[in-house]
């Protein structure tokens, strides 16, 4: 999955297009939630007669599902809008739509250049057919209203991007944490949890269709909370409250052969109950992504994170005590407002102490409208941010190398995803702790994506385990 807001671009694999139907091309930027949202968008459009294409050149509608988390993410998308405009020049009837966080943040400003016809925020996708019709009539189609209820619970995402083995399931939307640097609460709105019966049904259906791994997605899964009468057929009558640990347990109970992952956890909310549920179910993967952001209490307070360094380290201890062998990964921000060398050293020492398997590491990027942008000067010079980020990356490389090397000699259960990217006839798949493992295909018999295999780890790099199938 490699987690979270890597500003990477995914172009979904297309479904074969029916003759004559209008074709939609979609590019997805940012986090896993966006990947899943694009699958929801395709589902909505398919029901309205659109066909998905992976070829920009043949598209009648070009969509970009965008990310606003850092300025460079937005710059990249602006560059793409220019390229889409060249396409429009050749074929003026082609429509361009901007979806997601950038649509929500910039609203009608995106229409000003005349290069964009449709703007739809993360809670407006059901209205896309209407917005497209509007744009085809020559009027801009825009809807950026945020909702307190929308979870797209009844929409079956079109699974196109993955390997047929592993799928994302959104269990909630929005975020109520309001970290001072973060634009997400403004672009994705208030937190809301999806009805649990619809989540279980989606997971069951994926399992029936051959999927063997689901990742439950939310900005802060630990605050999942749903109260009401679930739609599950076998649920007892009457209202009940389902928290994230309860939900995870129910998904894990679907079948021992269905692996369950989740992302992202928030350090002050991750509960002992959740850790006990993880420990009790082998098919809940031994991996927690626990963004720390900084090792300095002063920075954490200024970031409005709701924990301090000591709390965070206690949670790490609780994870390691309750779920032995659990992989732990994180997110780190370098150069937040007023960060001193001492604050930076606190981050390095925390990373040293925890020993993460891997991390997403970013330079602070001021986002308009956030509390930090309004209240604190972005005063760490760019070259200092870069130097600190490089030090953080170098330390993490060393830690990753150690963590992966420590697995050599162990035996891991790997869920086969398919041929390894190197294309050298090897297979790849993840261990429960999320480490990617590469191994030679068996000399006799066939391994298919979705099979489990026991692999002895015989070598490592800072990002991959090399293994041999156990006989
Ligand atoms: N829900 C997650 C965060 C989602 S955003 C959590 O619990 O923290 C993914 C990551 O992007 C964050 O963890 C943070 O490290 C990074 N990020 C968010 N806003 C940023 C900004 N303004 N500048 C740099 N990095 C940022
Ligand atoms: Fe952003 Fe903090 Fe929520 S980083 S997504 S406001 S937990």
Tab-separated table of C-alpha atoms and ligand atoms in Angstrom:
chain	number	residue	atom	x	y	z
A	1	UNK	CA	0.000	0.000	0.000
A	2	UNK	CA	2.922	2.277	0.799
A	3	UNK	CA	0.954	4.408	3.050
A	4	UNK	CA	-0.581	7.765	2.809
A	5	UNK	CA	0.145	11.050	1.243
A	6	UNK	CA	3.015	10.284	-1.014
A	7	UNK	CA	2.334	12.772	-3.720
A	8	UNK	CA	2.291	10.001	-6.242
A	9	UNK	CA	0.038	9.697	-9.209
A	10	UNK	CA	-1.991	6.614	-9.963
A	11	UNK	CA	-3.611	6.089	-13.288
A	12	UNK	CA	-6.281	3.445	-12.768
A	13	UNK	CA	-6.224	0.394	-15.013
A	14	UNK	CA	-9.156	0.627	-17.407
A	15	UNK	CA	-12.135	-1.596	-17.783
A	16	UNK	CA	-12.607	-2.590	-21.443
A	17	UNK	CA	-14.716	0.133	-23.031
A	18	UNK	CA	-18.018	-0.696	-24.740
A	19	UNK	CA	-18.426	0.550	-28.300
A	20	UNK	CA	-19.975	3.962	-28.672
A	21	UNK	CA	-20.021	4.902	-24.999
A	22	UNK	CA	-18.387	8.122	-23.864
A	23	UNK	CA	-15.058	7.505	-22.195
A	24	UNK	CA	-13.665	8.860	-18.955
A	25	UNK	CA	-9.987	8.980	-18.020
A	26	UNK	CA	-9.041	9.588	-14.387
A	27	UNK	CA	-5.760	10.409	-12.666
A	28	UNK	CA	-5.477	10.119	-8.908
A	29	UNK	CA	-3.073	12.078	-6.718
A	30	UNK	CA	-2.334	11.815	-3.015
A	31	UNK	CA	-3.553	9.393	-0.392
A	32	UNK	CA	-5.264	6.023	-0.415
A	33	UNK	CA	-8.581	7.688	0.359
A	34	UNK	CA	-8.309	9.387	-3.016
A	35	UNK	CA	-7.550	6.083	-4.741
A	36	UNK	CA	-10.713	4.681	-3.204
A	37	UNK	CA	-12.688	7.838	-4.058
A	38	UNK	CA	-11.682	7.509	-7.715
A	39	UNK	CA	-13.103	3.987	-7.648
A	40	UNK	CA	-16.351	5.429	-6.246
A	41	UNK	CA	-16.373	8.097	-8.984
A	42	UNK	CA	-15.932	5.445	-11.686
A	43	UNK	CA	-18.776	3.439	-10.201
A	44	UNK	CA	-21.085	6.480	-10.295
A	45	UNK	CA	-20.092	7.319	-13.872
A	46	UNK	CA	-20.386	3.733	-15.114
A	47	UNK	CA	-23.953	3.588	-13.811
A	48	UNK	CA	-24.545	6.641	-15.981
A	49	UNK	CA	-23.235	4.996	-19.118
A	50	UNK	CA	-19.618	6.144	-19.082
A	51	UNK	CA	-16.775	3.768	-19.887
A	52	UNK	CA	-13.365	3.934	-18.255
A	53	UNK	CA	-10.279	4.343	-20.409
A	54	UNK	CA	-6.602	4.377	-19.476
A	55	UNK	CA	-5.819	6.363	-22.620
A	56	UNK	CA	-5.996	10.143	-22.265
A	57	UNK	CA	-6.067	10.536	-26.044
A	58	UNK	CA	-9.395	8.769	-26.440
A	59	UNK	CA	-11.100	10.344	-23.408
A	60	UNK	CA	-14.222	12.495	-23.726
A	61	UNK	CA	-13.879	13.450	-20.075
A	62	UNK	CA	-10.559	13.912	-18.263
A	63	UNK	CA	-10.712	13.893	-14.468
A	64	UNK	CA	-7.974	14.603	-11.928
A	65	UNK	CA	-8.696	13.583	-8.341
A	66	UNK	CA	-6.410	15.969	-6.523
A	67	UNK	CA	-4.389	16.483	-3.341
A	68	UNK	CA	-3.754	19.748	-1.468
A	69	UNK	CA	-1.663	18.458	1.403
A	70	UNK	CA	1.510	20.291	0.356
A	71	UNK	CA	2.127	23.054	-2.148
A	72	UNK	CA	4.207	20.823	-4.437
A	73	UNK	CA	1.225	18.459	-4.779
A	74	UNK	CA	-0.885	21.330	-6.074
A	75	UNK	CA	1.870	22.625	-8.371
A	76	UNK	CA	2.110	19.251	-10.019
A	77	UNK	CA	-1.620	19.207	-10.695
A	78	UNK	CA	-1.506	22.750	-12.110
A	79	UNK	CA	1.085	21.457	-14.591
A	80	UNK	CA	-1.260	18.631	-15.559
A	81	UNK	CA	-4.156	21.067	-16.126
A	82	UNK	CA	-1.932	22.835	-18.693
A	83	UNK	CA	-1.359	19.519	-20.467
A	84	UNK	CA	-5.070	18.721	-20.422
A	85	UNK	CA	-5.640	22.165	-21.995
A	86	UNK	CA	-3.473	21.114	-24.976
A	87	UNK	CA	-5.780	18.151	-25.425
A	88	UNK	CA	-8.805	20.466	-25.307
A	89	UNK	CA	-7.223	22.609	-28.008
A	90	UNK	CA	-7.146	19.586	-30.322
A	91	UNK	CA	-10.632	18.449	-29.348
A	92	UNK	CA	-12.682	21.334	-27.892
A	93	UNK	CA	-15.532	18.992	-26.883
A	94	UNK	CA	-13.307	17.215	-24.316
A	95	UNK	CA	-14.280	18.146	-20.759
A	96	UNK	CA	-11.799	18.548	-17.895
A	97	UNK	CA	-12.891	18.042	-14.288
A	98	UNK	CA	-10.984	18.696	-11.077
A	99	UNK	CA	-12.113	16.585	-8.134
A	100	UNK	CA	-11.064	16.198	-4.517
A	101	UNK	CA	-9.118	18.406	-2.145
A	102	UNK	CA	-7.879	21.027	-4.605
A	103	UNK	CA	-11.417	21.408	-5.962
A	104	UNK	CA	-12.652	21.962	-2.436
A	105	UNK	CA	-9.890	24.415	-1.550
A	106	UNK	CA	-9.883	26.552	-4.697
A	107	UNK	CA	-13.518	26.233	-5.798
A	108	UNK	CA	-14.489	28.614	-8.660
A	109	UNK	CA	-10.921	29.948	-8.877
A	110	UNK	CA	-10.175	26.771	-10.820
A	111	UNK	CA	-12.660	27.843	-13.489
A	112	UNK	CA	-11.070	31.244	-14.067
A	113	UNK	CA	-8.439	30.051	-16.543
A	114	UNK	CA	-11.120	28.546	-18.794
A	115	UNK	CA	-9.170	25.279	-18.799
A	116	UNK	CA	-11.441	23.480	-16.327
A	117	UNK	CA	-15.136	22.695	-16.927
A	118	UNK	CA	-16.096	20.767	-13.790
A	119	UNK	CA	-15.127	21.265	-10.142
A	120	UNK	CA	-16.383	18.711	-7.595
A	121	UNK	CA	-15.376	18.496	-3.942
A	122	UNK	CA	-15.001	15.158	-2.106
A	123	UNK	CA	-18.650	15.046	-1.014
A	124	UNK	CA	-20.159	15.953	-4.415
A	125	UNK	CA	-19.426	12.888	-6.509
A	126	UNK	CA	-23.045	11.711	-6.672
A	127	UNK	CA	-23.781	14.945	-8.544
A	128	UNK	CA	-21.077	14.357	-11.171
A	129	UNK	CA	-23.520	13.234	-13.919
A	130	UNK	CA	-25.454	16.495	-13.408
A	131	UNK	CA	-22.286	18.587	-13.353
A	132	UNK	CA	-21.082	16.927	-16.556
A	133	UNK	CA	-24.446	17.605	-18.235
A	134	UNK	CA	-24.134	21.231	-17.177
A	135	UNK	CA	-20.631	21.493	-18.626
A	136	UNK	CA	-21.750	19.891	-21.888
A	137	UNK	CA	-24.359	22.626	-22.138
A	138	UNK	CA	-21.536	25.143	-21.886
A	139	UNK	CA	-21.971	26.133	-18.222
A	140	UNK	CA	-19.372	25.363	-15.580
A	141	UNK	CA	-20.408	22.422	-13.379
A	142	UNK	CA	-19.352	23.168	-9.836
A	143	UNK	CA	-20.291	21.705	-6.446
A	144	UNK	CA	-18.032	22.005	-3.424
A	145	UNK	CA	-20.562	21.636	-0.643
A	146	UNK	CA	-19.242	19.528	2.206
A	147	UNK	CA	-21.605	17.113	3.897
A	148	UNK	CA	-21.955	15.863	7.465
A	149	UNK	CA	-23.444	12.544	6.306
A	150	UNK	CA	-21.996	11.460	2.961
A	151	UNK	CA	-20.014	8.207	3.205
A	152	UNK	CA	-20.880	6.691	-0.214
A	153	UNK	CA	-21.815	3.606	1.819
A	154	UNK	CA	-24.150	2.188	-0.834
A	155	UNK	CA	-21.729	2.593	-3.760
A	156	UNK	CA	-19.597	-0.394	-4.744
A	157	UNK	CA	-16.237	1.028	-5.853
A	158	UNK	CA	-15.039	-0.200	-9.254
A	159	UNK	CA	-11.861	-2.110	-8.338
A	160	UNK	CA	-9.435	-1.285	-11.070
A	161	UNK	CA	-6.154	-0.204	-9.619
A	162	UNK	CA	-5.045	-3.150	-7.596
A	163	UNK	CA	-3.919	-6.682	-8.192
A	164	UNK	CA	-7.194	-8.472	-7.453
A	165	UNK	CA	-5.756	-9.456	-4.069
A	166	UNK	CA	-5.876	-6.346	-1.949
A	167	UNK	CA	-8.499	-3.566	-1.805
A	168	UNK	CA	-9.222	-0.385	0.125
A	169	UNK	CA	-12.446	0.125	2.069
A	170	UNK	CA	-13.245	3.631	3.333
A	171	UNK	CA	-14.811	3.346	6.777
A	172	UNK	CA	-15.055	7.054	7.502
A	173	UNK	CA	-14.504	10.441	5.916
A	174	UNK	CA	-13.223	13.813	7.072
A	175	UNK	CA	-11.140	14.672	10.119
A	176	UNK	CA	-11.947	16.484	13.369
A	177	UNK	CA	-8.421	16.792	14.691
A	178	UNK	CA	-7.521	20.132	13.124
A	179	UNK	CA	-3.743	19.851	13.407
A	180	UNK	CA	-2.532	23.421	12.941
A	181	UNK	CA	-0.549	22.716	9.732
A	182	UNK	CA	-3.102	20.531	7.959
A	183	UNK	CA	-5.576	21.413	5.230
A	184	UNK	CA	-7.510	18.111	5.361
A	185	UNK	CA	-10.244	19.204	7.821
A	186	UNK	CA	-11.007	22.102	5.457
A	187	UNK	CA	-10.941	20.085	2.240
A	188	UNK	CA	-12.585	16.879	3.442
A	189	UNK	CA	-14.854	18.271	6.122
A	190	UNK	CA	-16.046	16.912	9.450
A	191	UNK	CA	-15.496	13.352	10.521
A	192	UNK	CA	-18.283	10.849	9.873
A	193	UNK	CA	-18.329	7.072	10.222
A	194	UNK	CA	-19.867	4.678	7.749
A	195	UNK	CA	-22.582	2.218	8.768
A	196	UNK	CA	-20.806	-1.014	9.803
A	197	UNK	CA	-23.106	-3.436	7.963
A	198	UNK	CA	-22.184	-1.852	4.624
A	199	UNK	CA	-18.486	-2.211	5.465
A	200	UNK	CA	-18.867	-5.896	6.370
A	201	UNK	CA	-20.884	-6.543	3.205
A	202	UNK	CA	-18.221	-4.861	1.061
A	203	UNK	CA	-15.464	-6.921	2.701
A	204	UNK	CA	-17.474	-10.177	2.294
A	205	UNK	CA	-18.078	-9.431	-1.354
A	206	UNK	CA	-14.400	-8.708	-1.951
A	207	UNK	CA	-13.507	-12.016	-0.276
A	208	UNK	CA	-16.039	-13.882	-2.417
A	209	UNK	CA	-14.451	-12.260	-5.479
A	210	UNK	CA	-11.024	-13.602	-4.582
A	211	UNK	CA	-9.560	-10.671	-2.631
A	212	UNK	CA	-7.486	-11.722	0.348
A	213	UNK	CA	-6.604	-8.393	1.959
A	214	UNK	CA	-8.659	-5.323	2.833
A	215	UNK	CA	-7.315	-2.047	4.209
A	216	UNK	CA	-9.799	-0.077	6.289
A	217	UNK	CA	-9.215	3.598	5.564
A	218	UNK	CA	-9.793	6.802	7.494
A	219	UNK	CA	-7.755	9.870	8.452
A	220	UNK	CA	-8.024	8.715	12.026
A	221	UNK	CA	-9.528	5.233	12.192
A	222	UNK	CA	-9.407	5.124	15.993
A	223	UNK	CA	-12.189	7.681	16.187
A	224	UNK	CA	-14.500	5.470	14.115
A	225	UNK	CA	-17.775	5.390	16.053
A	226	UNK	CA	-21.184	4.456	14.795
A	227	UNK	CA	-24.348	4.387	16.823
A	228	UNK	CA	-27.588	3.007	15.471
A	229	UNK	CA	-29.146	-0.251	14.362
A	230	UNK	CA	-26.735	-1.940	11.968
A	231	UNK	CA	-28.155	-3.357	8.765
A	232	UNK	CA	-26.384	-6.690	9.279
A	233	UNK	CA	-28.906	-9.511	9.021
A	234	UNK	CA	-27.623	-11.265	12.121
A	235	UNK	CA	-27.345	-8.193	14.335
A	236	UNK	CA	-29.434	-8.137	17.486
A	237	UNK	CA	-32.315	-5.676	17.397
A	238	UNK	CA	-31.843	-2.258	18.950
A	239	UNK	CA	-29.299	0.503	18.761
A	240	UNK	CA	-25.681	-0.178	19.530
A	241	UNK	CA	-22.379	1.636	19.386
A	242	UNK	CA	-19.607	0.168	17.290
A	243	UNK	CA	-16.088	1.502	17.842
A	244	UNK	CA	-13.050	0.813	15.682
A	245	UNK	CA	-11.903	-2.205	17.703
A	246	UNK	CA	-15.402	-3.742	17.377
A	247	UNK	CA	-15.449	-3.074	13.641
A	248	UNK	CA	-11.992	-4.541	13.132
A	249	UNK	CA	-13.001	-7.670	15.028
A	250	UNK	CA	-16.085	-8.086	12.834
A	251	UNK	CA	-14.104	-7.716	9.634
A	252	UNK	CA	-11.471	-10.144	10.921
A	253	UNK	CA	-14.226	-12.680	11.691
A	254	UNK	CA	-15.299	-12.848	8.027
A	255	UNK	CA	-12.691	-15.498	7.231
A	256	UNK	CA	-9.249	-16.370	8.634
A	257	UNK	CA	-7.961	-16.221	5.046
A	258	UNK	CA	-8.934	-12.547	4.728
A	259	UNK	CA	-6.156	-10.283	5.954
A	260	UNK	CA	-7.184	-6.989	7.484
A	261	UNK	CA	-5.078	-3.819	7.558
A	262	UNK	CA	-5.992	-0.301	8.614
A	263	UNK	CA	-4.660	3.224	8.265
A	264	UNK	CA	-4.188	5.786	9.798
A	265	UNK	CA	-3.966	5.565	13.585
A	266	UNK	CA	-3.756	8.673	15.740
A	267	UNK	CA	-1.367	8.381	18.683
A	268	UNK	CA	-3.621	9.694	21.430
A	269	UNK	CA	-6.600	7.600	20.288
A	270	UNK	CA	-5.102	4.174	19.653
A	271	UNK	CA	-6.633	2.088	22.430
A	272	UNK	CA	-5.509	-0.935	24.445
A	273	UNK	CA	-8.769	-2.575	23.352
A	274	UNK	CA	-7.682	-2.243	19.730
A	275	UNK	CA	-4.271	-3.738	20.486
A	276	UNK	CA	-5.924	-6.684	22.264
A	277	UNK	CA	-8.199	-7.290	19.268
A	278	UNK	CA	-5.133	-7.264	17.015
A	279	UNK	CA	-3.329	-9.733	19.259
A	280	UNK	CA	-6.345	-12.069	19.293
A	281	UNK	CA	-6.710	-12.335	15.494
A	282	UNK	CA	-3.840	-13.591	13.431
A	283	UNK	CA	-5.410	-12.268	10.223
A	284	UNK	CA	-5.251	-8.670	11.492
A	285	UNK	CA	-1.899	-7.644	10.095
A	286	UNK	CA	0.921	-6.807	12.468
A	287	UNK	CA	1.404	-3.269	11.260
A	288	UNK	CA	0.465	0.141	12.634
A	289	UNK	CA	1.069	3.448	10.875
A	290	UNK	CA	1.350	5.920	13.735
A	291	UNK	CA	2.268	9.409	12.476
A	292	UNK	CA	4.417	11.212	15.064
A	293	UNK	CA	5.159	14.435	13.084
A	294	UNK	CA	7.795	15.641	15.609
A	295	UNK	CA	9.723	14.418	18.634
A	296	UNK	CA	9.629	17.823	20.315
A	297	UNK	CA	6.891	18.550	22.849
A	298	UNK	CA	7.028	22.235	21.961
A	299	UNK	CA	6.412	21.457	18.279
A	300	UNK	CA	3.706	18.891	19.036
A	301	UNK	CA	1.832	21.465	21.054
A	302	UNK	CA	2.190	24.059	18.343
A	303	UNK	CA	1.032	21.513	15.769
A	304	UNK	CA	-1.999	20.912	18.043
A	305	UNK	CA	-1.289	17.219	18.124
A	306	UNK	CA	-3.103	15.864	21.144
A	307	UNK	CA	-0.216	13.924	22.705
A	308	UNK	CA	3.328	14.551	23.853
A	309	UNK	CA	6.550	12.634	23.330
A	310	UNK	CA	6.182	10.582	26.536
A	311	UNK	CA	2.606	9.577	25.604
A	312	UNK	CA	3.713	8.581	22.138
A	313	UNK	CA	6.581	6.457	23.437
A	314	UNK	CA	4.241	4.792	25.941
A	315	UNK	CA	1.916	3.843	23.039
A	316	UNK	CA	4.882	2.376	21.165
A	317	UNK	CA	5.710	0.290	24.247
A	318	UNK	CA	2.067	-0.831	24.521
A	319	UNK	CA	2.082	-1.891	20.839
A	320	UNK	CA	5.314	-3.840	21.239
A	321	UNK	CA	4.126	-5.506	24.481
A	322	UNK	CA	0.657	-6.455	23.245
A	323	UNK	CA	1.369	-7.192	19.574
A	324	UNK	CA	4.906	-8.597	19.423
A	325	UNK	CA	6.571	-8.268	16.027
A	326	UNK	CA	4.248	-5.448	14.978
A	327	UNK	CA	5.699	-3.275	12.212
A	328	UNK	CA	5.520	0.420	13.038
A	329	UNK	CA	5.748	3.195	10.436
A	330	UNK	CA	5.244	6.936	10.719
A	331	UNK	CA	5.041	10.401	9.153
A	332	UNK	CA	7.483	13.186	10.081
A	333	UNK	CA	7.438	16.905	9.255
A	334	UNK	CA	10.756	18.814	9.129
A	335	UNK	CA	10.973	22.573	9.669
A	336	UNK	CA	7.584	23.437	11.135
A	337	UNK	CA	7.177	27.061	12.279
A	338	UNK	CA	9.850	28.196	14.761
A	339	UNK	CA	11.482	24.731	14.875
A	340	UNK	CA	14.952	25.020	16.465
A	341	UNK	CA	17.961	22.740	16.144
A	342	UNK	CA	17.030	21.344	19.540
A	343	UNK	CA	13.478	20.532	18.398
A	344	UNK	CA	14.959	18.871	15.315
A	345	UNK	CA	17.355	16.818	17.456
A	346	UNK	CA	14.338	15.700	19.530
A	347	UNK	CA	12.782	14.320	16.340
A	348	UNK	CA	15.996	12.489	15.441
A	349	UNK	CA	16.330	11.029	18.948
A	350	UNK	CA	12.723	9.859	18.947
A	351	UNK	CA	13.229	8.160	15.572
A	352	UNK	CA	16.386	6.560	16.943
A	353	UNK	CA	14.512	5.329	20.000
A	354	UNK	CA	11.472	3.931	18.171
A	355	UNK	CA	13.291	2.407	15.186
A	356	UNK	CA	10.540	2.675	12.570
A	357	UNK	CA	10.408	0.159	9.735
A	358	UNK	CA	9.817	3.024	7.321
A	359	UNK	CA	8.513	6.584	7.277
A	360	UNK	CA	7.028	9.275	5.079
A	361	UNK	CA	9.102	12.380	5.633
A	362	UNK	CA	8.141	15.874	4.493
A	363	UNK	CA	9.260	19.484	4.681
A	364	UNK	CA	6.660	21.713	6.236
A	365	UNK	CA	4.577	23.424	3.568
A	366	UNK	CA	2.361	26.288	4.650
A	367	UNK	CA	-1.258	25.750	3.638
A	368	UNK	CA	-3.499	28.795	3.256
A	369	UNK	CA	-6.365	28.961	5.728
A	370	UNK	CA	-4.851	26.654	8.331
A	371	UNK	CA	-4.282	27.782	11.888
A	372	UNK	CA	-0.511	27.744	11.391
A	373	UNK	CA	-0.775	29.919	8.268
A	374	UNK	CA	-2.924	32.389	10.178
A	375	UNK	CA	-0.933	32.476	13.409
A	376	UNK	CA	2.701	31.442	12.955
A	377	UNK	CA	5.304	32.730	10.525
A	378	UNK	CA	6.778	30.052	8.246
A	379	UNK	CA	10.199	31.083	9.507
A	380	UNK	CA	12.527	28.108	9.030
A	381	UNK	CA	14.593	28.998	5.923
A	382	UNK	CA	14.118	26.580	2.985
A	383	UNK	CA	17.761	25.455	3.045
A	384	UNK	CA	17.453	24.613	6.762
A	385	UNK	CA	14.245	22.652	6.140
A	386	UNK	CA	15.994	20.741	3.362
A	387	UNK	CA	19.041	19.978	5.484
A	388	UNK	CA	16.912	18.790	8.396
A	389	UNK	CA	14.764	16.660	6.127
A	390	UNK	CA	17.895	15.095	4.636
A	391	UNK	CA	19.162	14.253	8.117
A	392	UNK	CA	15.806	12.687	8.980
A	393	UNK	CA	15.830	10.655	5.742
A	394	UNK	CA	19.425	9.506	6.301
A	395	UNK	CA	18.622	8.330	9.829
A	396	UNK	CA	15.496	6.531	8.655
A	397	UNK	CA	17.459	4.764	5.894
A	398	UNK	CA	19.838	3.450	8.534
A	399	UNK	CA	16.944	2.336	10.757
A	400	UNK	CA	15.093	0.690	7.856
A	401	UNK	CA	18.243	-1.164	6.924
A	402	UNK	CA	18.567	-2.457	10.501
A	403	UNK	CA	14.882	-3.353	10.824
A	404	UNK	CA	14.803	-5.276	7.543
A	405	UNK	CA	18.151	-6.977	8.267
A	406	UNK	CA	16.804	-8.106	11.650
A	407	UNK	CA	14.198	-10.204	9.804
A	408	UNK	CA	16.858	-12.358	8.103
A	409	UNK	CA	16.515	-15.938	9.354
A	410	UNK	CA	12.830	-15.568	10.240
A	411	UNK	CA	9.954	-17.321	8.497
A	412	UNK	CA	7.126	-15.069	7.261
A	413	UNK	CA	3.667	-15.794	5.909
A	414	UNK	CA	3.492	-13.843	2.666
A	415	UNK	CA	0.347	-13.076	0.687
A	416	UNK	CA	1.353	-13.435	-2.971
A	417	UNK	CA	0.547	-10.302	-4.985
A	418	UNK	CA	2.113	-11.290	-8.310
A	419	UNK	CA	5.375	-11.021	-10.238
A	420	UNK	CA	8.014	-8.803	-8.641
A	421	UNK	CA	8.435	-5.365	-10.240
A	422	UNK	CA	11.964	-6.174	-11.348
A	423	UNK	CA	10.439	-8.568	-13.873
A	424	UNK	CA	13.096	-11.223	-13.206
A	425	UNK	CA	10.639	-14.090	-12.808
A	426	UNK	CA	10.452	-13.592	-9.048
A	427	UNK	CA	7.206	-13.247	-7.098
A	428	UNK	CA	6.399	-10.659	-4.466
A	429	UNK	CA	4.012	-10.124	-1.609
A	430	UNK	CA	3.858	-8.611	1.837
A	431	UNK	CA	4.578	-10.138	5.200
A	432	UNK	CA	2.017	-9.438	7.920
A	433	UNK	CA	4.192	-6.560	9.200
A	434	UNK	CA	3.882	-4.862	5.795
A	435	UNK	CA	7.434	-5.552	4.642
A	436	UNK	CA	7.604	-6.387	0.938
A	437	UNK	CA	9.138	-9.793	0.271
A	438	UNK	CA	10.584	-11.036	-3.032
A	439	UNK	CA	11.176	-14.744	-3.673
A	440	UNK	CA	11.689	-17.215	-6.517
A	441	UNK	CA	8.581	-18.951	-7.837
A	442	UNK	CA	8.383	-22.631	-6.819
A	443	UNK	CA	10.096	-25.107	-9.149
A	444	UNK	CA	7.051	-27.348	-9.091
A	445	UNK	CA	3.429	-26.313	-8.668
A	446	UNK	CA	2.000	-22.869	-9.264
A	447	UNK	CA	1.543	-19.960	-6.892
A	448	UNK	CA	-1.208	-17.540	-7.761
A	449	UNK	CA	-1.910	-14.004	-6.549
A	450	UNK	CA	-3.973	-14.421	-3.378
A	451	UNK	CA	-2.175	-17.587	-2.212
A	452	UNK	CA	-0.369	-17.609	1.117
A	453	UNK	CA	3.170	-18.955	1.226
A	454	UNK	CA	5.693	-19.512	4.002
A	455	UNK	CA	8.943	-17.793	3.140
A	456	UNK	CA	12.298	-17.936	4.926
A	457	UNK	CA	14.037	-14.545	4.829
A	458	UNK	CA	17.592	-14.925	3.534
A	459	UNK	CA	18.561	-11.325	2.704
A	460	UNK	CA	17.363	-7.745	2.862
A	461	UNK	CA	17.638	-4.169	1.595
A	462	UNK	CA	16.211	-1.125	3.449
A	463	UNK	CA	12.867	-1.673	1.689
A	464	UNK	CA	12.656	-5.352	0.673
A	465	UNK	CA	13.100	-8.793	2.161
A	466	UNK	CA	14.580	-11.512	-0.026
A	467	UNK	CA	13.217	-14.937	0.715
A	468	UNK	CA	13.019	-18.597	-0.210
A	469	UNK	CA	9.863	-20.641	-0.082
A	470	UNK	CA	9.962	-23.046	2.873
A	471	UNK	CA	9.715	-26.686	1.898
B	1	LIG	N1	-4.437	11.371	9.421
B	1	LIG	C1	-3.027	11.400	9.421
B	1	LIG	C2	-2.457	12.447	8.514
B	1	LIG	C3	-2.915	12.552	7.086
B	1	LIG	S1	-2.021	13.721	6.118
B	1	LIG	C4	-2.499	11.610	10.863
B	1	LIG	O1	-2.942	10.970	11.722
B	1	LIG	O2	-1.616	12.396	11.115
B	1	LIG	C5	-0.540	12.777	5.808
B	1	LIG	C6	0.692	13.400	6.274
B	1	LIG	O3	1.019	14.555	5.529
B	1	LIG	C7	0.671	13.885	7.706
B	1	LIG	O4	0.822	12.848	8.620
B	1	LIG	C8	1.801	14.865	7.733
B	1	LIG	O5	3.018	14.239	8.060
B	1	LIG	C9	1.863	15.371	6.311
B	1	LIG	N2	1.386	16.764	6.228
B	1	LIG	C10	0.154	17.221	6.463
B	1	LIG	N3	0.109	18.562	6.309
B	1	LIG	C11	1.366	18.952	5.955
B	1	LIG	C12	1.976	20.223	5.672
B	1	LIG	N4	1.271	21.337	5.714
B	1	LIG	N5	3.276	20.222	5.344
B	1	LIG	C13	3.998	19.078	5.296
B	1	LIG	N6	3.483	17.874	5.566
B	1	LIG	C14	2.176	17.796	5.898
B	2	LIG	FE1	-4.512	16.301	9.132
B	2	LIG	FE2	-4.130	15.975	11.679
B	2	LIG	FE3	-6.378	15.111	10.566
B	2	LIG	S1	-2.609	15.660	10.100
B	2	LIG	S2	-5.765	14.599	8.508
B	2	LIG	S3	-5.737	17.213	10.769
B	2	LIG	S4	-5.130	14.060	12.139
